[in-house]
mmCIF file of C-alpha atoms in Angstrom:
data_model
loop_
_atom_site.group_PDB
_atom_site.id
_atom_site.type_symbol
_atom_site.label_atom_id
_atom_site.label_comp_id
_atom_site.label_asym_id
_atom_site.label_seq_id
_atom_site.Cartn_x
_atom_site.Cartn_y
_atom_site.Cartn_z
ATOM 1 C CA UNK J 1 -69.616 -51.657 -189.314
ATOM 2 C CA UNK J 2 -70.608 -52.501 -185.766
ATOM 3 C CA UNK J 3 -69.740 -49.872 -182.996
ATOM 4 C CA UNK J 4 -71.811 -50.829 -180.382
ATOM 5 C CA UNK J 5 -73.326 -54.158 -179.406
ATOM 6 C CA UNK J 6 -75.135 -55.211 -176.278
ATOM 7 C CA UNK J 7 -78.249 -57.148 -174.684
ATOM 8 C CA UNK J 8 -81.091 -55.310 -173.451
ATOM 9 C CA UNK J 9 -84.648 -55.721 -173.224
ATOM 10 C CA UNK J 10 -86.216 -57.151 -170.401
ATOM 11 C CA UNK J 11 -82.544 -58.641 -169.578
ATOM 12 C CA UNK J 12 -81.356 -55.302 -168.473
ATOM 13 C CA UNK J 13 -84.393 -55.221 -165.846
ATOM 14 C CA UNK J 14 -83.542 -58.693 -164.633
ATOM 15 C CA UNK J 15 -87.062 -59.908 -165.559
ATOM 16 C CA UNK J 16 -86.413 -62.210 -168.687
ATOM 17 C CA UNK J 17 -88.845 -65.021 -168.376
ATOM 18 C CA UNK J 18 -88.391 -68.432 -169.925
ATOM 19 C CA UNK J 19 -88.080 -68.333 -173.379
ATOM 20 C CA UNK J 20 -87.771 -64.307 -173.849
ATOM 21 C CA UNK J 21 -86.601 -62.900 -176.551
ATOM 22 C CA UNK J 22 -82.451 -61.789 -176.456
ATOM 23 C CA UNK J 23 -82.957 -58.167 -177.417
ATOM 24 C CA UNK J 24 -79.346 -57.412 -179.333
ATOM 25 C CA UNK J 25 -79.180 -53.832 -179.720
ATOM 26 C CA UNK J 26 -76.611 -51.916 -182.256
ATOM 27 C CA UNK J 27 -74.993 -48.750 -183.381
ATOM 28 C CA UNK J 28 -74.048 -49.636 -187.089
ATOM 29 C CA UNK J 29 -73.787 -47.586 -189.989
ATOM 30 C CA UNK J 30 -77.393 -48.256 -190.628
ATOM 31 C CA UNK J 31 -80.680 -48.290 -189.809
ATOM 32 C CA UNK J 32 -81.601 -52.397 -190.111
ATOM 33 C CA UNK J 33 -85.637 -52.943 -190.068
ATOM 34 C CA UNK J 34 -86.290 -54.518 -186.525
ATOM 35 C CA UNK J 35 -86.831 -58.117 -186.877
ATOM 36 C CA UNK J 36 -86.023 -61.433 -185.831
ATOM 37 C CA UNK J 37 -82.653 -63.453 -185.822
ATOM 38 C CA UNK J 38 -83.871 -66.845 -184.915
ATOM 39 C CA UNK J 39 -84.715 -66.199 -180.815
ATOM 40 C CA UNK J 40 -82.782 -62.661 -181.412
ATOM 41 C CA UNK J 41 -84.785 -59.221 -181.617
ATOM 42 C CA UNK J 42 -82.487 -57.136 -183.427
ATOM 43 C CA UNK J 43 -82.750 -53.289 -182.922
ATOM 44 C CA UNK J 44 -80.000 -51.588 -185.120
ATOM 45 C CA UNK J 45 -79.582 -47.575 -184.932
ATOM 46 C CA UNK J 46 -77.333 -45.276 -186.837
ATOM 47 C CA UNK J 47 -74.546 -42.914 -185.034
ATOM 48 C CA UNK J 48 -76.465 -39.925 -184.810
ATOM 49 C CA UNK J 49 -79.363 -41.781 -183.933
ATOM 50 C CA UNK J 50 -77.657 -43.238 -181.177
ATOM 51 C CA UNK J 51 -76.565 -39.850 -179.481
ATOM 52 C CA UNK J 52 -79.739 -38.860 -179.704
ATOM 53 C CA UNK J 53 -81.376 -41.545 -177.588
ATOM 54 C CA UNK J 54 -78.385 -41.875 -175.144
ATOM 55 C CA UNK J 55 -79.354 -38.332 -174.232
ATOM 56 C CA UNK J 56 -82.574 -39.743 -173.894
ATOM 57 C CA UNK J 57 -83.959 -37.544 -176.286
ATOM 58 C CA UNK J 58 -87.023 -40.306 -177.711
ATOM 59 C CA UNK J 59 -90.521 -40.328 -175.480
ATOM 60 C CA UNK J 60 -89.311 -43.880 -174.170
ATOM 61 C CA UNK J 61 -87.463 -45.087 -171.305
ATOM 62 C CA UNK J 62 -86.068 -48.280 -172.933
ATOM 63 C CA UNK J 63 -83.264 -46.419 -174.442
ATOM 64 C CA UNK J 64 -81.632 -45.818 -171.011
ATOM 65 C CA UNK J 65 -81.044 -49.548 -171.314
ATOM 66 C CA UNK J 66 -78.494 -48.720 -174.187
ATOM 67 C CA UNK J 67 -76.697 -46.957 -170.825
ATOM 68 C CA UNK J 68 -77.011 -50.332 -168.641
ATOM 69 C CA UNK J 69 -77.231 -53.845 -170.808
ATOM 70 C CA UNK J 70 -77.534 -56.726 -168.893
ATOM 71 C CA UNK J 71 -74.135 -57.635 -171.417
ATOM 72 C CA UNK J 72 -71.945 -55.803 -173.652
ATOM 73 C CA UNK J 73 -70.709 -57.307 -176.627
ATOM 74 C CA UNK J 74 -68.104 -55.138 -177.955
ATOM 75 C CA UNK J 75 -65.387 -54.150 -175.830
ATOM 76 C CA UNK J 76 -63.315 -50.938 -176.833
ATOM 77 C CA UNK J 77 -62.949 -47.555 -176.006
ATOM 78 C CA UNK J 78 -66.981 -46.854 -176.529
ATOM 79 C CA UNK J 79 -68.155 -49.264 -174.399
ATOM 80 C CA UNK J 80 -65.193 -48.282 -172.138
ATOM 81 C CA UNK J 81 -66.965 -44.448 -172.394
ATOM 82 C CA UNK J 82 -70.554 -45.451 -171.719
ATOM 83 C CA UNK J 83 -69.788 -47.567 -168.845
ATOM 84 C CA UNK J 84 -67.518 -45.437 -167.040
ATOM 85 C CA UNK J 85 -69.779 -42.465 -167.575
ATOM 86 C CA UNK J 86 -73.540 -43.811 -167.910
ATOM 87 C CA UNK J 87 -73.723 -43.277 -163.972
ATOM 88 C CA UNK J 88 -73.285 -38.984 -164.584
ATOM 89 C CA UNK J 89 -75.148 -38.864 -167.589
ATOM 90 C CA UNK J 90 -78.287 -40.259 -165.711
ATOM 91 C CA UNK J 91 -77.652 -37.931 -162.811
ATOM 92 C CA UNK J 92 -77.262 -35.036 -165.238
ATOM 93 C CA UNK J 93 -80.686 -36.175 -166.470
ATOM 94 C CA UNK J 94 -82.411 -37.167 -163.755
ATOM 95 C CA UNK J 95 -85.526 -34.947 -164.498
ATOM 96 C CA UNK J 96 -85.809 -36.763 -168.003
ATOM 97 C CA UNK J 97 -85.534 -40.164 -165.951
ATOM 98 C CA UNK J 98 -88.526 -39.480 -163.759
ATOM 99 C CA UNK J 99 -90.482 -38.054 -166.895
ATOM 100 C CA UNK J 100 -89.900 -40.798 -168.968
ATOM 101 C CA UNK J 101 -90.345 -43.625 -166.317
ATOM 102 C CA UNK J 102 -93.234 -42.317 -164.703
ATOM 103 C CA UNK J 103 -95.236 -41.418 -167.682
ATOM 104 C CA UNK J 104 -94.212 -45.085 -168.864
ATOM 105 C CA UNK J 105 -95.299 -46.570 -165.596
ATOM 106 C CA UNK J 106 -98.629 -44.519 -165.614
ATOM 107 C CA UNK J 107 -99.747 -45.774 -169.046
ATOM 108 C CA UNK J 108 -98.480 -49.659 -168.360
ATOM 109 C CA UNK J 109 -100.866 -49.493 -165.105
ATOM 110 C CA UNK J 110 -103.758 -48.753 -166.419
ATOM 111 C CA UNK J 111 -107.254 -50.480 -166.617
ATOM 112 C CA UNK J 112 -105.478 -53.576 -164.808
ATOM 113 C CA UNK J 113 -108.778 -55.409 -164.569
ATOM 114 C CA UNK J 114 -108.543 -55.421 -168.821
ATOM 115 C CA UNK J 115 -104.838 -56.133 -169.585
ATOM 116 C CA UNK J 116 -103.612 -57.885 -166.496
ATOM 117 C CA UNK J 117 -104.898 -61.432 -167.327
ATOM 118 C CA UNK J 118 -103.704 -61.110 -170.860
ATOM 119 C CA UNK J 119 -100.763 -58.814 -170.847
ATOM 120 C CA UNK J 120 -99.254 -59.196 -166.893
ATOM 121 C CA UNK J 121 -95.687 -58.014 -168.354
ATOM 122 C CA UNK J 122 -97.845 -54.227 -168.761
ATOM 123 C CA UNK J 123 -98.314 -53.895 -164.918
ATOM 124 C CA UNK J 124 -95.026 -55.806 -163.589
ATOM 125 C CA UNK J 125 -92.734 -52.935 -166.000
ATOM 126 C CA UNK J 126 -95.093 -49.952 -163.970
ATOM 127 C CA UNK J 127 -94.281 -51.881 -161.097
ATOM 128 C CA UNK J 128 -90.646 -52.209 -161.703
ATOM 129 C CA UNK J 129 -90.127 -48.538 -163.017
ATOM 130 C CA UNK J 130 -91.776 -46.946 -159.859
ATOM 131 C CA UNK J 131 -89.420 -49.249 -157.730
ATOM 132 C CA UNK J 132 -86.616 -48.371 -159.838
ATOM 133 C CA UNK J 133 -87.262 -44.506 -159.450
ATOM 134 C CA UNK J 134 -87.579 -44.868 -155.878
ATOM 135 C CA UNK J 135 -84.338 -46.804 -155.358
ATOM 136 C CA UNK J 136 -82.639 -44.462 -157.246
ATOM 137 C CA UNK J 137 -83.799 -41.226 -155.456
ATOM 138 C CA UNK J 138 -82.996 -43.085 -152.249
ATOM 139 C CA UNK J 139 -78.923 -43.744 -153.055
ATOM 140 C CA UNK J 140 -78.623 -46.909 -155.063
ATOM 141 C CA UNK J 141 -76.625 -46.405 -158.431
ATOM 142 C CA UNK J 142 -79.090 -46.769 -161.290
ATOM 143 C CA UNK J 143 -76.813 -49.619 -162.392
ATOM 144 C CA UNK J 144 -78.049 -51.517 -159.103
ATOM 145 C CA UNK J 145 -81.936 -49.369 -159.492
ATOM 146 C CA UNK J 146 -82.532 -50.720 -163.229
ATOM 147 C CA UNK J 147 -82.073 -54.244 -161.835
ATOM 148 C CA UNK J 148 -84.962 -55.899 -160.091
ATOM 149 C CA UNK J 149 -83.904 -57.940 -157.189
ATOM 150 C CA UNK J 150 -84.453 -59.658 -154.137
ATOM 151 C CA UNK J 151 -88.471 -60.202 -153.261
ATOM 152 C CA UNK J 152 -89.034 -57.685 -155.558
ATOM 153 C CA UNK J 153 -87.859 -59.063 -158.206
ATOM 154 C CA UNK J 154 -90.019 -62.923 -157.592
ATOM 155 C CA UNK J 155 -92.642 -60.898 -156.984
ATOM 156 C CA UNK J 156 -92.608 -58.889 -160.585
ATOM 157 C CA UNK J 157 -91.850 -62.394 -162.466
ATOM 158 C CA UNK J 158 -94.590 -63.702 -160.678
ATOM 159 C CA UNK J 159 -96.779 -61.211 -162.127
ATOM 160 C CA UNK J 160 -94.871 -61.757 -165.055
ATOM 161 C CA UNK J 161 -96.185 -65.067 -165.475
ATOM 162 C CA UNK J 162 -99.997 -64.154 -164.167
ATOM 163 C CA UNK J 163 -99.140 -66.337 -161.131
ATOM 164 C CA UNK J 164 -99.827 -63.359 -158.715
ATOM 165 C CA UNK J 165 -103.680 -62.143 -158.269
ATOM 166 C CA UNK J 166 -104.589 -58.965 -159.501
ATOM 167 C CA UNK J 167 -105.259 -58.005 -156.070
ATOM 168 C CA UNK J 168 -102.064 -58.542 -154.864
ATOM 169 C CA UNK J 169 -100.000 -57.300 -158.347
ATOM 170 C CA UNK J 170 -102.378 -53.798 -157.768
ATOM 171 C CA UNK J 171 -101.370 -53.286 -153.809
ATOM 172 C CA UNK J 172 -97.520 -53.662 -155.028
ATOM 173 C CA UNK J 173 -98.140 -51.209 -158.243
ATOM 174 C CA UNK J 174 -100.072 -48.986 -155.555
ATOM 175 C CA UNK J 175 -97.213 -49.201 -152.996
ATOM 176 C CA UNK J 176 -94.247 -48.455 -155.415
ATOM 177 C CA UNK J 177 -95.966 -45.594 -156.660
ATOM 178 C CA UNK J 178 -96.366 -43.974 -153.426
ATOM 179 C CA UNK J 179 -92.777 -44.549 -152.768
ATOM 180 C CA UNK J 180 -91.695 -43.202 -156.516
ATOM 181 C CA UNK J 181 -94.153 -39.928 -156.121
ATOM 182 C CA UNK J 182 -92.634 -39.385 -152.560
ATOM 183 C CA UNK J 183 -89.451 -38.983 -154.041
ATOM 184 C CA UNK J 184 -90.622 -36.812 -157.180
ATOM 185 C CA UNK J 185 -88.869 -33.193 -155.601
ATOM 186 C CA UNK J 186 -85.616 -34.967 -155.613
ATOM 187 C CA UNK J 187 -85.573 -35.534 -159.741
ATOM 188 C CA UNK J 188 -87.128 -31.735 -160.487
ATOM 189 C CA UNK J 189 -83.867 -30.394 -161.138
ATOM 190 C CA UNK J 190 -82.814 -28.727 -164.486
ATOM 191 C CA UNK J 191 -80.667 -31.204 -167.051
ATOM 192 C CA UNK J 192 -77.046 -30.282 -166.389
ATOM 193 C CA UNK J 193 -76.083 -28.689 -170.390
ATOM 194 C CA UNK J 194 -72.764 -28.722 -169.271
ATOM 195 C CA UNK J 195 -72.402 -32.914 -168.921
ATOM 196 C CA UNK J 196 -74.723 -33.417 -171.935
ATOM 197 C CA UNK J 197 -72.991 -31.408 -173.978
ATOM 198 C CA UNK J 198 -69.638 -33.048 -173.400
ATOM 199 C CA UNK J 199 -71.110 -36.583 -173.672
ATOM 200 C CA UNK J 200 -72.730 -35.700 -176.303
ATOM 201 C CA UNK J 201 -69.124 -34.398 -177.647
ATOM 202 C CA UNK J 202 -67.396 -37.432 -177.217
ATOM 203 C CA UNK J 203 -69.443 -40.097 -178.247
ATOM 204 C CA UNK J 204 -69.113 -37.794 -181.777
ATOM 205 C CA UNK J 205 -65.316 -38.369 -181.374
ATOM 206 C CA UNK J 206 -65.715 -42.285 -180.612
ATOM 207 C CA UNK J 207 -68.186 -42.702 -183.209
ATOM 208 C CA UNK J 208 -65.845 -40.932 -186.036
ATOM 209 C CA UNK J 209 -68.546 -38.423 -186.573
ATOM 210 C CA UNK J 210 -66.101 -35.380 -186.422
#
């Protein structure tokens, strides 16, 4: 059984390219190995796997995109829950946000002068989740934050597609981190237990695991 469908992936960051995968994203019964469904990347989770990574419990930020798909694909009272209530759950975790985004934006940027010409995507996502942090920490919902848009947004699938020089692609890395780290006091605040342990509650009772 399928309890929870939707379309992540690079979709959810408003960056797809031409001819990107469709990430399709479950919570089944199951785990299903990772694979392909013709131009379909299919990541399938069991329940309690899933609570654990909405509370963004796994040393990756992609699972906040299980939070904010670029589509949902079953509608019902779980998808009714996680949209309604993705926007406190992120605020409750804000410090995990910044550690997981900035750590992942870290890695991605480094030795540019190595991966850039072969891998651009690596320095566009540091790009992106630096912009995203700061956007967040400066009053946009993270629904609006996760989405690249605007120049921004040409610029990153620019970089996407190696059209931007490296110079350039570094000064807007180098700028977007300055604006993310500027921000960093405003996401050192302790988890609030008392929202994570409620969502945490009822996605057990929407799931049928209690």
């Amino acid at each position: 059984m399928i309890y929870y469908e939707c379309i992540a992936g690079s979709r959810a960051y408003g960056l797809e390219l031409e001819g990107s995968d469709t990430d399709v994203c479950r919570v089944a019964d199951s785990w299903s190995t990772t694979g392909h469904d013709g131009e379909k990347h299919i990541i399938q989770v069991p329940r309690e796997e899933f609570i654990d990574r909405a509370a963004l419990r796994r040393e990756t930020p992609f699972y906040i995109q299980w939070w904010f798909p670029y589509e949902i694909n079953t509608p019902g009272a779980l998808s009714e829950y996680l949209t309604e209530n993705r926007e406190s759950v992120v605020r409750a975790l804000k410090k995990r946000v910044w550690e997981l985004h900035s750590m992942a934006a870290r890695g991605l940027s480094a030795h540019p002068e190595h991966y850039y010409p072969r891998f651009p995507k690596r320095l566009a996502y540091s790009t992106h989740y630096y912009d995203m942090l700061a956007k967040y920490a400066h009053g946009e919902p993270f629904a609006d934050a996760i989405r690249a848009s605007g120049d921004m947004r040409d610029a990153l699938l620019a970089m996407r597609r190696n059209e931007l020089p490296l110079e350039e692609a570094l000064a807007l890395n180098e700028d977007a981190r300055k604006r993310a780290e500027s921000c960093a006091g405003w996401y050192d605040e302790a988890v609030d237990t008392e929202v994570l342990n409620e969502m945490q509650k009822h996605l057990k009772e929407l799931l049928g695991l209690r």
